[in-house]
Amino acid sequence: MVTKLEGRNPQAARVVLEPNSSMSWVGYEMMLFAAFILFCLLSFAFAVAGAWVIIPFIGIELLVLLAVLLLVKRYRDTREVISFAADHILVEKGSEEPEVCWDFTRSNLLLLVFHDATDCLHHVTLCGDQGLVELGDFLAEEDLRSVIETFKQQGLRAKSVSEWCVCQF
C-alpha cells in the first residue's frame, strides 16, 4: 500500500510504503481466540475419551499458530518512509520506528527499474551516494508503478532495465 503525504511544498512530500493487509490485528486476535476455544473443546473431548496423551500435541499446535501469527504481525508492521526535500531524499525502513536510514543527495540519485522478459515489474531500487536500496519489495506491481510515478513527479531520473536473468557459471 502506498500512502502519499504532501505538505504545502510539493518538493517536500513523503511517501509511506506498507504491505497490503486483508485483516486487522484485532481480526488475528479473534481468530487466535476462536482457535483456543476449539482446541480447549478438543482437549476436553479427548480427555473424556481417555486419550489424554493428545492434549500436549493440541497445545503445541496452538503455540505454533501463535508463533505464525506473531511473524505475520511483524511482517505487517514493516514500513518504508521516503521523505523528499529540496536537496536530499531520506529513506527510513523499520517496523514501529526507523531501524535503518539512508540520506541520499538528490543530484546523485538514480532510480533503477527492473522488468523481466514478460515486462512485469520486479524491483525498484534507489542508486546513489549511500549505495543501493530496494524499495517496496513487499508491494504489488501497481503499487510499484505508483512509487515510480511519484519519483518522476519529484523530478528524479529513472533507468529501466528491460530484462534480468540468472547467469549460470
PDB file of N, CA and C in Angstrom, residues 11-86:
ATOM      1  N   GLN A  11       7.751  19.814  -3.287  1.00  0.00           N
ATOM      2  CA  GLN A  11       9.090  19.212  -3.244  1.00  0.00           C
ATOM      3  C   GLN A  11       9.385  18.589  -1.882  1.00  0.00           C
ATOM      4  N   ALA A  12       8.524  18.797  -0.891  1.00  0.00           N
ATOM      5  CA  ALA A  12       8.740  18.259   0.452  1.00  0.00           C
ATOM      6  C   ALA A  12       7.701  17.188   0.782  1.00  0.00           C
ATOM      7  N   ALA A  13       7.413  16.324  -0.150  1.00  0.00           N
ATOM      8  CA  ALA A  13       6.406  15.277   0.046  1.00  0.00           C
ATOM      9  C   ALA A  13       7.003  14.098   0.794  1.00  0.00           C
ATOM     10  N   ARG A  14       6.128  13.248   1.308  1.00  0.00           N
ATOM     11  CA  ARG A  14       6.533  11.998   1.954  1.00  0.00           C
ATOM     12  C   ARG A  14       5.682  10.873   1.394  1.00  0.00           C
ATOM     13  N   VAL A  15       6.299   9.713   1.248  1.00  0.00           N
ATOM     14  CA  VAL A  15       5.599   8.523   0.761  1.00  0.00           C
ATOM     15  C   VAL A  15       5.824   7.417   1.772  1.00  0.00           C
ATOM     16  N   VAL A  16       4.748   6.756   2.186  1.00  0.00           N
ATOM     17  CA  VAL A  16       4.828   5.653   3.138  1.00  0.00           C
ATOM     18  C   VAL A  16       4.455   4.373   2.402  1.00  0.00           C
ATOM     19  N   LEU A  17       5.346   3.388   2.436  1.00  0.00           N
ATOM     20  CA  LEU A  17       5.121   2.092   1.796  1.00  0.00           C
ATOM     21  C   LEU A  17       4.880   1.050   2.882  1.00  0.00           C
ATOM     22  N   GLU A  18       3.763   0.345   2.789  1.00  0.00           N
ATOM     23  CA  GLU A  18       3.419  -0.683   3.763  1.00  0.00           C
ATOM     24  C   GLU A  18       2.862  -1.898   3.031  1.00  0.00           C
ATOM     25  N   PRO A  19       3.043  -3.101   3.587  1.00  0.00           N
ATOM     26  CA  PRO A  19       2.456  -4.283   2.943  1.00  0.00           C
ATOM     27  C   PRO A  19       0.934  -4.223   2.965  1.00  0.00           C
ATOM     28  N   ASN A  20       0.313  -4.783   1.951  1.00  0.00           N
ATOM     29  CA  ASN A  20      -1.143  -4.883   1.926  1.00  0.00           C
ATOM     30  C   ASN A  20      -1.576  -5.883   2.992  1.00  0.00           C
ATOM     31  N   SER A  21      -2.657  -5.587   3.680  1.00  0.00           N
ATOM     32  CA  SER A  21      -3.125  -6.460   4.748  1.00  0.00           C
ATOM     33  C   SER A  21      -4.634  -6.611   4.621  1.00  0.00           C
ATOM     34  N   SER A  22      -5.082  -7.847   4.547  1.00  0.00           N
ATOM     35  CA  SER A  22      -6.508  -8.092   4.370  1.00  0.00           C
ATOM     36  C   SER A  22      -7.245  -8.192   5.700  1.00  0.00           C
ATOM     37  N   MET A  23      -6.498  -8.303   6.819  1.00  0.00           N
ATOM     38  CA  MET A  23      -7.144  -8.444   8.121  1.00  0.00           C
ATOM     39  C   MET A  23      -6.403  -7.575   9.138  1.00  0.00           C
ATOM     40  N   SER A  24      -7.141  -6.963  10.028  1.00  0.00           N
ATOM     41  CA  SER A  24      -6.521  -6.153  11.071  1.00  0.00           C
ATOM     42  C   SER A  24      -5.958  -7.068  12.163  1.00  0.00           C
ATOM     43  N   TRP A  25      -5.161  -6.472  13.055  1.00  0.00           N
ATOM     44  CA  TRP A  25      -4.591  -7.279  14.136  1.00  0.00           C
ATOM     45  C   TRP A  25      -5.697  -7.759  15.073  1.00  0.00           C
ATOM     46  N   VAL A  26      -6.778  -7.002  15.230  1.00  0.00           N
ATOM     47  CA  VAL A  26      -7.906  -7.441  16.051  1.00  0.00           C
ATOM     48  C   VAL A  26      -8.524  -8.703  15.442  1.00  0.00           C
ATOM     49  N   GLY A  27      -8.592  -8.763  14.123  1.00  0.00           N
ATOM     50  CA  GLY A  27      -9.084  -9.967  13.451  1.00  0.00           C
ATOM     51  C   GLY A  27      -8.209 -11.174  13.728  1.00  0.00           C
ATOM     52  N   TYR A  28      -6.878 -10.964  13.726  1.00  0.00           N
ATOM     53  CA  TYR A  28      -5.960 -12.063  14.053  1.00  0.00           C
ATOM     54  C   TYR A  28      -6.153 -12.517  15.498  1.00  0.00           C
ATOM     55  N   GLU A  29      -6.362 -11.560  16.415  1.00  0.00           N
ATOM     56  CA  GLU A  29      -6.591 -11.929  17.812  1.00  0.00           C
ATOM     57  C   GLU A  29      -7.886 -12.726  17.966  1.00  0.00           C
ATOM     58  N   MET A  30      -8.925 -12.327  17.235  1.00  0.00           N
ATOM     59  CA  MET A  30     -10.193 -13.064  17.300  1.00  0.00           C
ATOM     60  C   MET A  30     -10.027 -14.473  16.742  1.00  0.00           C
ATOM     61  N   MET A  31      -9.252 -14.607  15.649  1.00  0.00           N
ATOM     62  CA  MET A  31      -9.004 -15.927  15.080  1.00  0.00           C
ATOM     63  C   MET A  31      -8.229 -16.799  16.070  1.00  0.00           C
ATOM     64  N   LEU A  32      -7.246 -16.219  16.761  1.00  0.00           N
ATOM     65  CA  LEU A  32      -6.469 -16.966  17.747  1.00  0.00           C
ATOM     66  C   LEU A  32      -7.353 -17.372  18.926  1.00  0.00           C
ATOM     67  N   PHE A  33      -8.232 -16.483  19.358  1.00  0.00           N
ATOM     68  CA  PHE A  33      -9.153 -16.806  20.447  1.00  0.00           C
ATOM     69  C   PHE A  33     -10.098 -17.934  20.046  1.00  0.00           C
ATOM     70  N   ALA A  34     -10.635 -17.889  18.818  1.00  0.00           N
ATOM     71  CA  ALA A  34     -11.520 -18.959  18.341  1.00  0.00           C
ATOM     72  C   ALA A  34     -10.772 -20.288  18.269  1.00  0.00           C
ATOM     73  N   ALA A  35      -9.508 -20.256  17.814  1.00  0.00           N
ATOM     74  CA  ALA A  35      -8.712 -21.486  17.769  1.00  0.00           C
ATOM     75  C   ALA A  35      -8.452 -22.010  19.177  1.00  0.00           C
ATOM     76  N   PHE A  36      -8.222 -21.106  20.143  1.00  0.00           N
ATOM     77  CA  PHE A  36      -8.006 -21.516  21.527  1.00  0.00           C
ATOM     78  C   PHE A  36      -9.242 -22.218  22.087  1.00  0.00           C
ATOM     79  N   ILE A  37     -10.427 -21.658  21.823  1.00  0.00           N
ATOM     80  CA  ILE A  37     -11.681 -22.280  22.288  1.00  0.00           C
ATOM     81  C   ILE A  37     -11.856 -23.653  21.639  1.00  0.00           C
ATOM     82  N   LEU A  38     -11.601 -23.736  20.326  1.00  0.00           N
ATOM     83  CA  LEU A  38     -11.714 -25.013  19.624  1.00  0.00           C
ATOM     84  C   LEU A  38     -10.741 -26.042  20.188  1.00  0.00           C
ATOM     85  N   PHE A  39      -9.502 -25.625  20.422  1.00  0.00           N
ATOM     86  CA  PHE A  39      -8.502 -26.551  20.956  1.00  0.00           C
ATOM     87  C   PHE A  39      -8.858 -26.988  22.377  1.00  0.00           C
ATOM     88  N   CYS A  40      -9.449 -26.100  23.181  1.00  0.00           N
ATOM     89  CA  CYS A  40      -9.881 -26.484  24.527  1.00  0.00           C
ATOM     90  C   CYS A  40     -11.007 -27.513  24.455  1.00  0.00           C
ATOM     91  N   LEU A  41     -11.965 -27.303  23.552  1.00  0.00           N
ATOM     92  CA  LEU A  41     -13.053 -28.274  23.389  1.00  0.00           C
ATOM     93  C   LEU A  41     -12.521 -29.633  22.925  1.00  0.00           C
ATOM     94  N   LEU A  42     -11.571 -29.605  21.985  1.00  0.00           N
ATOM     95  CA  LEU A  42     -10.977 -30.873  21.528  1.00  0.00           C
ATOM     96  C   LEU A  42     -10.194 -31.553  22.646  1.00  0.00           C
ATOM     97  N   SER A  43      -9.475 -30.783  23.436  1.00  0.00           N
ATOM     98  CA  SER A  43      -8.731 -31.358  24.561  1.00  0.00           C
ATOM     99  C   SER A  43      -9.677 -32.006  25.564  1.00  0.00           C
ATOM    100  N   PHE A  44     -10.778 -31.317  25.861  1.00  0.00           N
ATOM    101  CA  PHE A  44     -11.761 -31.878  26.780  1.00  0.00           C
ATOM    102  C   PHE A  44     -12.354 -33.165  26.221  1.00  0.00           C
ATOM    103  N   ALA A  45     -12.682 -33.166  24.918  1.00  0.00           N
ATOM    104  CA  ALA A  45     -13.275 -34.365  24.296  1.00  0.00           C
ATOM    105  C   ALA A  45     -12.298 -35.532  24.331  1.00  0.00           C
ATOM    106  N   PHE A  46     -11.021 -35.285  24.033  1.00  0.00           N
ATOM    107  CA  PHE A  46     -10.035 -36.364  24.078  1.00  0.00           C
ATOM    108  C   PHE A  46      -9.786 -36.830  25.512  1.00  0.00           C
ATOM    109  N   ALA A  47      -9.814 -35.912  26.472  1.00  0.00           N
ATOM    110  CA  ALA A  47      -9.613 -36.301  27.873  1.00  0.00           C
ATOM    111  C   ALA A  47     -10.765 -37.162  28.366  1.00  0.00           C
ATOM    112  N   VAL A  48     -12.001 -36.821  27.999  1.00  0.00           N
ATOM    113  CA  VAL A  48     -13.163 -37.627  28.388  1.00  0.00           C
ATOM    114  C   VAL A  48     -13.098 -39.004  27.737  1.00  0.00           C
ATOM    115  N   ALA A  49     -12.582 -39.072  26.504  1.00  0.00           N
ATOM    116  CA  ALA A  49     -12.486 -40.353  25.791  1.00  0.00           C
ATOM    117  C   ALA A  49     -11.315 -41.187  26.285  1.00  0.00           C
ATOM    118  N   GLY A  50     -10.473 -40.622  27.156  1.00  0.00           N
ATOM    119  CA  GLY A  50      -9.347 -41.374  27.703  1.00  0.00           C
ATOM    120  C   GLY A  50      -8.068 -41.221  26.905  1.00  0.00           C
ATOM    121  N   ALA A  51      -8.058 -40.388  25.899  1.00  0.00           N
ATOM    122  CA  ALA A  51      -6.858 -40.173  25.075  1.00  0.00           C
ATOM    123  C   ALA A  51      -6.172 -38.878  25.517  1.00  0.00           C
ATOM    124  N   TRP A  52      -5.811 -38.793  26.799  1.00  0.00           N
ATOM    125  CA  TRP A  52      -5.212 -37.585  27.354  1.00  0.00           C
ATOM    126  C   TRP A  52      -3.830 -37.291  26.777  1.00  0.00           C
ATOM    127  N   VAL A  53      -3.207 -38.286  26.147  1.00  0.00           N
ATOM    128  CA  VAL A  53      -1.886 -38.093  25.558  1.00  0.00           C
ATOM    129  C   VAL A  53      -1.938 -37.081  24.402  1.00  0.00           C
ATOM    130  N   ILE A  54      -3.089 -36.891  23.818  1.00  0.00           N
ATOM    131  CA  ILE A  54      -3.258 -35.964  22.693  1.00  0.00           C
ATOM    132  C   ILE A  54      -3.180 -34.509  23.152  1.00  0.00           C
ATOM    133  N   ILE A  55      -3.516 -34.223  24.399  1.00  0.00           N
ATOM    134  CA  ILE A  55      -3.631 -32.847  24.889  1.00  0.00           C
ATOM    135  C   ILE A  55      -2.346 -32.033  24.702  1.00  0.00           C
ATOM    136  N   PRO A  56      -1.145 -32.539  25.011  1.00  0.00           N
ATOM    137  CA  PRO A  56       0.060 -31.725  24.771  1.00  0.00           C
ATOM    138  C   PRO A  56       0.278 -31.382  23.294  1.00  0.00           C
ATOM    139  N   PHE A  57      -0.097 -32.278  22.408  1.00  0.00           N
ATOM    140  CA  PHE A  57       0.059 -32.009  20.978  1.00  0.00           C
ATOM    141  C   PHE A  57      -0.880 -30.899  20.514  1.00  0.00           C
ATOM    142  N   ILE A  58      -2.081 -30.878  21.093  1.00  0.00           N
ATOM    143  CA  ILE A  58      -3.011 -29.789  20.779  1.00  0.00           C
ATOM    144  C   ILE A  58      -2.438 -28.470  21.267  1.00  0.00           C
ATOM    145  N   GLY A  59      -1.805 -28.479  22.445  1.00  0.00           N
ATOM    146  CA  GLY A  59      -1.160 -27.266  22.959  1.00  0.00           C
ATOM    147  C   GLY A  59      -0.009 -26.812  22.078  1.00  0.00           C
ATOM    148  N   ILE A  60       0.747 -27.757  21.558  1.00  0.00           N
ATOM    149  CA  ILE A  60       1.856 -27.411  20.661  1.00  0.00           C
ATOM    150  C   ILE A  60       1.320 -26.783  19.376  1.00  0.00           C
ATOM    151  N   GLU A  61       0.217 -27.324  18.848  1.00  0.00           N
ATOM    152  CA  GLU A  61      -0.395 -26.733  17.652  1.00  0.00           C
ATOM    153  C   GLU A  61      -0.831 -25.293  17.906  1.00  0.00           C
ATOM    154  N   LEU A  62      -1.367 -25.038  19.091  1.00  0.00           N
ATOM    155  CA  LEU A  62      -1.776 -23.677  19.434  1.00  0.00           C
ATOM    156  C   LEU A  62      -0.568 -22.754  19.527  1.00  0.00           C
ATOM    157  N   LEU A  63       0.525 -23.222  20.099  1.00  0.00           N
ATOM    158  CA  LEU A  63       1.743 -22.408  20.179  1.00  0.00           C
ATOM    159  C   LEU A  63       2.325 -22.129  18.795  1.00  0.00           C
ATOM    160  N   VAL A  64       2.270 -23.105  17.896  1.00  0.00           N
ATOM    161  CA  VAL A  64       2.760 -22.892  16.528  1.00  0.00           C
ATOM    162  C   VAL A  64       1.891 -21.853  15.817  1.00  0.00           C
ATOM    163  N   LEU A  65       0.576 -21.935  15.989  1.00  0.00           N
ATOM    164  CA  LEU A  65      -0.326 -20.951  15.398  1.00  0.00           C
ATOM    165  C   LEU A  65      -0.022 -19.550  15.941  1.00  0.00           C
ATOM    166  N   LEU A  66       0.228 -19.447  17.245  1.00  0.00           N
ATOM    167  CA  LEU A  66       0.575 -18.156  17.842  1.00  0.00           C
ATOM    168  C   LEU A  66       1.889 -17.617  17.263  1.00  0.00           C
ATOM    169  N   ALA A  67       2.891 -18.481  17.093  1.00  0.00           N
ATOM    170  CA  ALA A  67       4.177 -18.049  16.526  1.00  0.00           C
ATOM    171  C   ALA A  67       4.017 -17.557  15.089  1.00  0.00           C
ATOM    172  N   VAL A  68       3.207 -18.270  14.305  1.00  0.00           N
ATOM    173  CA  VAL A  68       2.982 -17.852  12.915  1.00  0.00           C
ATOM    174  C   VAL A  68       2.264 -16.509  12.870  1.00  0.00           C
ATOM    175  N   LEU A  69       1.270 -16.306  13.731  1.00  0.00           N
ATOM    176  CA  LEU A  69       0.559 -15.030  13.753  1.00  0.00           C
ATOM    177  C   LEU A  69       1.472 -13.886  14.197  1.00  0.00           C
ATOM    178  N   LEU A  70       2.398 -14.148  15.106  1.00  0.00           N
ATOM    179  CA  LEU A  70       3.350 -13.106  15.503  1.00  0.00           C
ATOM    180  C   LEU A  70       4.306 -12.769  14.361  1.00  0.00           C
ATOM    181  N   LEU A  71       4.702 -13.770  13.571  1.00  0.00           N
ATOM    182  CA  LEU A  71       5.526 -13.495  12.388  1.00  0.00           C
ATOM    183  C   LEU A  71       4.763 -12.665  11.362  1.00  0.00           C
ATOM    184  N   VAL A  72       3.475 -12.973  11.185  1.00  0.00           N
ATOM    185  CA  VAL A  72       2.639 -12.199  10.265  1.00  0.00           C
ATOM    186  C   VAL A  72       2.515 -10.763  10.762  1.00  0.00           C
ATOM    187  N   LYS A  73       2.356 -10.579  12.062  1.00  0.00           N
ATOM    188  CA  LYS A  73       2.264  -9.219  12.630  1.00  0.00           C
ATOM    189  C   LYS A  73       3.569  -8.460  12.392  1.00  0.00           C
ATOM    190  N   ARG A  74       4.681  -9.119  12.573  1.00  0.00           N
ATOM    191  CA  ARG A  74       5.976  -8.461  12.342  1.00  0.00           C
ATOM    192  C   ARG A  74       6.109  -8.037  10.870  1.00  0.00           C
ATOM    193  N   TYR A  75       5.670  -8.892   9.966  1.00  0.00           N
ATOM    194  CA  TYR A  75       5.711  -8.563   8.535  1.00  0.00           C
ATOM    195  C   TYR A  75       4.760  -7.408   8.225  1.00  0.00           C
ATOM    196  N   ARG A  76       3.556  -7.431   8.820  1.00  0.00           N
ATOM    197  CA  ARG A  76       2.555  -6.381   8.580  1.00  0.00           C
ATOM    198  C   ARG A  76       3.028  -5.021   9.054  1.00  0.00           C
ATOM    199  N   ASP A  77       3.825  -4.990  10.115  1.00  0.00           N
ATOM    200  CA  ASP A  77       4.266  -3.724  10.690  1.00  0.00           C
ATOM    201  C   ASP A  77       5.445  -3.116   9.946  1.00  0.00           C
ATOM    202  N   THR A  78       5.974  -3.813   8.948  1.00  0.00           N
ATOM    203  CA  THR A  78       7.084  -3.277   8.165  1.00  0.00           C
ATOM    204  C   THR A  78       6.617  -2.068   7.389  1.00  0.00           C
ATOM    205  N   ARG A  79       7.441  -1.020   7.410  1.00  0.00           N
ATOM    206  CA  ARG A  79       7.090   0.160   6.633  1.00  0.00           C
ATOM    207  C   ARG A  79       8.357   0.870   6.184  1.00  0.00           C
ATOM    208  N   GLU A  80       8.218   1.537   5.056  1.00  0.00           N
ATOM    209  CA  GLU A  80       9.297   2.337   4.496  1.00  0.00           C
ATOM    210  C   GLU A  80       8.758   3.741   4.282  1.00  0.00           C
ATOM    211  N   VAL A  81       9.482   4.728   4.774  1.00  0.00           N
ATOM    212  CA  VAL A  81       9.078   6.119   4.628  1.00  0.00           C
ATOM    213  C   VAL A  81      10.128   6.820   3.781  1.00  0.00           C
ATOM    214  N   ILE A  82       9.686   7.434   2.688  1.00  0.00           N
ATOM    215  CA  ILE A  82      10.573   8.168   1.790  1.00  0.00           C
ATOM    216  C   ILE A  82      10.196   9.638   1.903  1.00  0.00           C
ATOM    217  N   SER A  83      11.148  10.454   2.363  1.00  0.00           N
ATOM    218  CA  SER A  83      10.918  11.890   2.535  1.00  0.00           C
ATOM    219  C   SER A  83      11.712  12.646   1.488  1.00  0.00           C
ATOM    220  N   PHE A  84      11.024  13.482   0.721  1.00  0.00           N
ATOM    221  CA  PHE A  84      11.655  14.280  -0.328  1.00  0.00           C
ATOM    222  C   PHE A  84      11.913  15.683   0.202  1.00  0.00           C
ATOM    223  N   ALA A  85      13.121  16.157   0.049  1.00  0.00           N
ATOM    224  CA  ALA A  85      13.475  17.535   0.376  1.00  0.00           C
ATOM    225  C   ALA A  85      14.091  18.166  -0.872  1.00  0.00           C
ATOM    226  N   ALA A  86      14.421  19.435  -0.789  1.00  0.00           N
ATOM    227  CA  ALA A  86      14.935  20.144  -1.960  1.00  0.00           C
ATOM    228  C   ALA A  86      16.264  19.585  -2.438  1.00  0.00           C
TER     229      ALA A  86
END
